Amino acid sequence: DSGVTQTPKHLITATGQRVTLRCSPRSGDLSVYWYQQSLDQGLQFLIQYYNGEERAKGNILERFSAQQFPDLHSELNLSSLELGDSALYFCASSVGSTGLGETQYFGPGTRLLVL
Amino acid sequence: GEDVEQSLFLSVREGDSSVINCTYTDSSSTYLYWYKQEPGAGLQLLTYIFSNMDMKQDQRLTVLLNKKDKHLSLRIADTQTGDSAIYFCAEMRGSARQLTFGSGTQLTVLP
C-alpha cells in the first residue's frame, strides 16, 4: 500500500458526460501528479500540482482539468467524454523537494470506461 | 529519439534470473526508476538509481546503469511466479520532474 488513495476504483459512463476522479496523496506529500494509462498511448503524464498550484502540464486535453485543494487532495475533471478517454487514470504523489523527495508513489488507479 | 524503450515480453523459468532492459533519452535525468504493475493493480515502486551510480542492489534486485549508452537494466535473481507482472522503467524529466515511462516489459515466469 503506497499510501495514495484514489476513488472511485471503477467508473462507467456514457459519451458526452462529465466525471470527477479524486486522489488523496500520502501524508506529508505536497506534490500530486496525474497520469493516464491506455493501450495505445501507454502511461502519459497529464498534469502536476504542488501545494495547491498548477506546476506543469503534459498531454492533457482541454476537456480535462484538475485542481488541488487546501487539504492537498486533488480532483481530475473529465468532460465531454469520448470513447477514447477510456483508460486507467493514476494519481501519484511526492514530497516535492529535490532529490529523493521527487520519488513518486502511485495510487491504485481509477478505471474509466466510456460507453 | 524521445521515447524510453523496453522490449515488450520476457519469459523465464522459475528459479532463473530475469534481466529487463531499458534505454532512456535524457542525459540530465537525475533518477531512474523501476515500477511493477500486477494485473488489475497500480504501479508499485520497486527501486530507483541515482544517475551518479553504476549499480544498486536491493535483495533480489540489481539495477545497472550505463550512463554513456543511456542503458538501464533490472536483474531479478531467483525469479518466482509471483514476479510475473509488467515492469516499467521511467526517467524523470522536465521542470515538473514528471516521469516518462517505457512501454513496459511483460515478464512471464514459467514453472
Short mmCIF file of C-alpha atoms in Angstrom, two decimals:
data_model
loop_
_atom_site.label_atom_id
_atom_site.label_comp_id
_atom_site.label_asym_id
_atom_site.label_seq_id
_atom_site.Cartn_x
_atom_site.Cartn_y
_atom_site.Cartn_z
CA ASP A 1 0.00 0.00 0.00
CA SER A 2 1.61 3.23 -1.21
CA GLY A 3 -0.50 5.49 1.00
CA VAL A 4 -2.03 7.23 -2.03
CA THR A 5 -5.78 6.69 -2.32
CA GLN A 6 -8.00 7.13 -5.33
CA THR A 7 -11.75 6.99 -5.71
CA PRO A 8 -13.74 5.59 -7.33
CA LYS A 9 -11.98 2.40 -8.31
CA HIS A 10 -14.19 1.89 -11.36
CA LEU A 11 -16.37 4.29 -13.31
CA ILE A 12 -18.67 3.52 -16.20
CA THR A 13 -20.32 6.39 -18.01
CA ALA A 14 -21.62 7.46 -21.41
CA THR A 15 -20.15 9.64 -24.12
CA GLY A 16 -20.69 13.34 -23.55
CA GLN A 17 -20.82 13.01 -19.79
CA ARG A 18 -18.56 14.56 -17.13
CA VAL A 19 -16.81 12.72 -14.29
CA THR A 20 -14.59 13.64 -11.36
CA LEU A 21 -11.77 11.46 -10.13
CA ARG A 22 -10.40 12.02 -6.66
CA CYS A 23 -6.94 11.49 -5.18
CA SER A 24 -5.57 11.82 -1.67
CA PRO A 25 -1.78 11.98 -1.52
CA ARG A 26 0.45 10.33 1.07
CA SER A 27 0.58 12.15 4.36
CA GLY A 28 3.13 14.95 4.10
CA ASP A 29 3.34 14.95 0.30
CA LEU A 30 2.76 18.32 -1.33
CA SER A 31 3.01 17.32 -4.97
CA VAL A 32 0.33 15.47 -6.93
CA TYR A 33 0.66 14.12 -10.45
CA TRP A 34 -2.00 12.68 -12.75
CA TYR A 35 -1.19 10.07 -15.40
CA GLN A 36 -3.31 8.28 -17.98
CA GLN A 37 -2.64 4.67 -18.97
CA SER A 38 -4.22 3.48 -22.21
CA LEU A 39 -3.45 0.61 -24.54
CA ASP A 40 -2.47 2.80 -27.45
CA GLN A 41 -0.65 5.63 -25.64
CA GLY A 42 0.89 3.81 -22.70
CA LEU A 43 1.48 5.78 -19.50
CA GLN A 44 1.37 9.52 -20.08
CA PHE A 45 1.80 12.45 -17.75
CA LEU A 46 -1.19 14.76 -17.65
CA ILE A 47 -0.68 17.45 -15.04
CA GLN A 48 1.09 18.27 -11.78
CA TYR A 49 0.09 20.35 -8.76
CA TYR A 50 2.34 21.46 -5.95
CA ASN A 51 0.85 22.81 -2.73
CA GLY A 52 -2.31 23.96 -4.48
CA GLU A 53 -0.69 25.49 -7.54
CA GLU A 54 -0.52 24.05 -11.03
CA ARG A 55 3.13 23.39 -11.80
CA ALA A 56 3.23 21.68 -15.17
CA LYS A 57 1.03 20.31 -17.91
CA GLY A 58 1.71 17.34 -20.09
CA ASN A 59 -0.53 15.73 -22.67
CA ILE A 60 -3.75 16.91 -21.08
CA LEU A 61 -6.75 17.64 -23.29
CA GLU A 62 -8.59 20.92 -22.97
CA ARG A 63 -11.69 18.93 -21.94
CA PHE A 64 -9.78 17.81 -18.85
CA SER A 65 -8.94 19.96 -15.85
CA ALA A 66 -7.65 19.42 -12.36
CA GLN A 67 -7.23 21.19 -9.07
CA GLN A 68 -5.56 20.67 -5.72
CA PHE A 69 -7.40 21.76 -2.61
CA PRO A 70 -6.04 23.29 0.63
CA ASP A 71 -6.08 19.86 2.29
CA LEU A 72 -3.87 18.73 -0.64
CA HIS A 73 -6.30 16.26 -2.14
CA SER A 74 -6.73 16.61 -5.88
CA GLU A 75 -9.51 16.12 -8.37
CA LEU A 76 -9.29 15.43 -12.08
CA ASN A 77 -12.34 16.51 -14.04
CA LEU A 78 -13.03 14.91 -17.42
CA SER A 79 -15.81 16.42 -19.52
CA SER A 80 -17.48 15.79 -22.89
CA LEU A 81 -16.22 12.26 -22.59
CA GLU A 82 -15.37 10.28 -25.71
CA LEU A 83 -14.86 6.57 -26.20
CA GLY A 84 -11.12 7.15 -26.47
CA ASP A 85 -10.99 8.56 -22.93
CA SER A 86 -11.50 5.04 -21.59
CA ALA A 87 -8.31 4.35 -19.66
CA LEU A 88 -6.77 3.82 -16.26
CA TYR A 89 -6.09 7.13 -14.52
CA PHE A 90 -3.37 7.18 -11.90
CA CYS A 91 -2.57 9.73 -9.29
CA ALA A 92 0.93 9.86 -7.81
CA SER A 93 2.34 11.95 -5.01
CA SER A 94 5.76 13.03 -3.84
CA VAL A 95 7.17 15.16 -1.08
CA GLY A 96 8.03 17.69 -3.75
CA SER A 97 11.54 18.53 -2.62
CA THR A 98 14.52 17.82 -4.83
CA GLY A 99 16.41 14.57 -4.84
CA LEU A 100 14.73 11.60 -3.24
CA GLY A 101 11.82 13.85 -2.37
CA GLU A 102 10.88 13.70 -6.02
CA THR A 103 10.18 9.97 -5.91
CA GLN A 104 6.58 9.37 -6.91
CA TYR A 105 4.27 6.88 -5.23
CA PHE A 106 1.23 5.77 -7.18
CA GLY A 107 -2.33 5.15 -6.16
CA PRO A 108 -4.30 2.08 -7.31
CA GLY A 109 -5.89 3.98 -10.19
CA THR A 110 -9.41 4.68 -11.39
CA ARG A 111 -10.55 2.59 -14.33
CA LEU A 112 -12.83 4.66 -16.57
CA LEU A 113 -15.00 3.06 -19.20
CA VAL A 114 -16.88 5.33 -21.58
CA LEU A 115 -19.70 3.60 -23.47
CA GLY B 1 14.52 9.77 -30.09
CA GLU B 2 12.07 10.95 -27.48
CA ASP B 3 10.96 7.56 -26.23
CA VAL B 4 12.04 5.40 -23.34
CA GLU B 5 12.33 1.96 -24.89
CA GLN B 6 11.84 -1.52 -23.48
CA SER B 7 11.32 -4.90 -25.04
CA LEU B 8 7.70 -5.99 -24.72
CA PHE B 9 7.99 -9.57 -23.49
CA LEU B 10 10.32 -11.79 -21.45
CA SER B 11 9.78 -15.38 -20.35
CA VAL B 12 11.98 -17.16 -17.83
CA ARG B 13 11.87 -20.39 -15.84
CA GLU B 14 11.19 -20.26 -12.13
CA GLY B 15 14.48 -20.02 -10.25
CA ASP B 16 16.37 -18.45 -13.15
CA SER B 17 17.47 -14.83 -13.29
CA SER B 18 15.50 -12.28 -15.32
CA VAL B 19 17.09 -9.27 -16.96
CA ILE B 20 14.85 -6.48 -18.19
CA ASN B 21 16.49 -3.80 -20.30
CA CYS B 22 15.63 -0.18 -20.95
CA THR B 23 17.14 2.68 -22.91
CA TYR B 24 16.32 6.22 -21.93
CA THR B 25 16.86 9.53 -23.62
CA ASP B 26 17.55 12.39 -21.25
CA SER B 27 21.18 12.51 -20.18
CA SER B 28 20.24 15.03 -17.49
CA SER B 29 17.88 12.60 -15.74
CA THR B 30 18.83 12.52 -12.08
CA TYR B 31 16.85 9.47 -11.02
CA LEU B 32 15.74 6.43 -12.96
CA TYR B 33 13.05 4.15 -11.63
CA TRP B 34 11.61 0.69 -11.97
CA TYR B 35 7.93 0.15 -11.28
CA LYS B 36 5.97 -3.11 -11.22
CA GLN B 37 2.34 -3.47 -12.28
CA GLU B 38 0.44 -6.64 -11.50
CA PRO B 39 -2.80 -7.42 -13.35
CA GLY B 40 -5.56 -5.01 -12.36
CA ALA B 41 -3.30 -3.22 -9.91
CA GLY B 42 -1.49 0.08 -9.64
CA LEU B 43 2.18 0.87 -10.08
CA GLN B 44 4.41 -0.32 -7.28
CA LEU B 45 7.78 1.39 -6.90
CA LEU B 46 10.41 -1.36 -6.95
CA THR B 47 13.67 0.51 -6.88
CA TYR B 48 15.49 3.53 -8.20
CA ILE B 49 19.03 4.54 -9.04
CA PHE B 50 20.67 7.91 -8.89
CA SER B 51 22.45 8.92 -12.06
CA ASN B 52 25.89 9.08 -10.46
CA MET B 53 25.71 5.39 -9.54
CA ASP B 54 26.62 2.43 -11.73
CA MET B 55 24.88 -0.24 -9.74
CA LYS B 56 22.42 -0.66 -6.94
CA GLN B 57 21.50 -3.92 -5.22
CA ASP B 58 18.38 -4.42 -3.15
CA GLN B 59 17.78 -8.02 -2.05
CA ARG B 60 16.93 -9.98 -5.24
CA LEU B 61 17.01 -6.85 -7.41
CA THR B 62 20.11 -5.43 -9.09
CA VAL B 63 19.97 -2.27 -11.16
CA LEU B 64 22.77 -1.48 -13.58
CA LEU B 65 23.17 1.92 -15.18
CA ASN B 66 25.35 2.69 -18.18
CA LYS B 67 25.12 6.44 -18.47
CA LYS B 68 27.27 6.64 -21.58
CA ASP B 69 24.89 4.38 -23.52
CA LYS B 70 21.78 5.57 -21.59
CA HIS B 71 21.04 1.96 -20.77
CA LEU B 72 19.35 0.73 -17.63
CA SER B 73 18.72 -2.86 -16.62
CA LEU B 74 16.88 -4.65 -13.85
CA ARG B 75 18.04 -8.10 -12.83
CA ILE B 76 15.77 -10.25 -10.68
CA ALA B 77 17.57 -13.17 -9.09
CA ASP B 78 15.80 -16.46 -8.36
CA THR B 79 12.69 -15.36 -10.25
CA GLN B 80 9.43 -16.61 -8.75
CA THR B 81 5.93 -16.97 -10.20
CA GLY B 82 4.89 -14.01 -8.06
CA ASP B 83 7.30 -11.87 -10.07
CA SER B 84 5.09 -12.26 -13.16
CA ALA B 85 3.96 -8.71 -13.96
CA ILE B 86 4.66 -5.77 -16.23
CA TYR B 87 7.83 -3.87 -15.39
CA PHE B 88 8.18 -0.23 -16.34
CA CYS B 89 11.34 1.82 -16.39
CA ALA B 90 10.89 5.55 -16.04
CA GLU B 91 13.09 8.59 -16.23
CA MET B 92 12.42 11.89 -14.57
CA ARG B 93 12.25 14.84 -16.93
CA GLY B 94 11.20 18.40 -17.17
CA SER B 95 10.62 21.22 -14.75
CA ALA B 96 7.77 19.33 -13.11
CA ARG B 97 10.01 16.30 -12.64
CA GLN B 98 7.34 14.21 -14.28
CA LEU B 99 8.03 10.61 -15.15
CA THR B 100 8.38 9.41 -18.72
CA PHE B 101 7.70 5.72 -18.92
CA GLY B 102 8.73 2.97 -21.24
CA SER B 103 6.09 0.74 -22.79
CA GLY B 104 6.59 -1.90 -20.12
CA THR B 105 8.02 -5.42 -20.29
CA GLN B 106 5.62 -8.28 -19.60
CA LEU B 107 7.57 -10.82 -17.53
CA THR B 108 6.16 -14.34 -17.53
CA VAL B 109 7.65 -16.85 -15.11
CA LEU B 110 7.16 -20.45 -16.19
CA PRO B 111 7.07 -23.28 -13.63
#
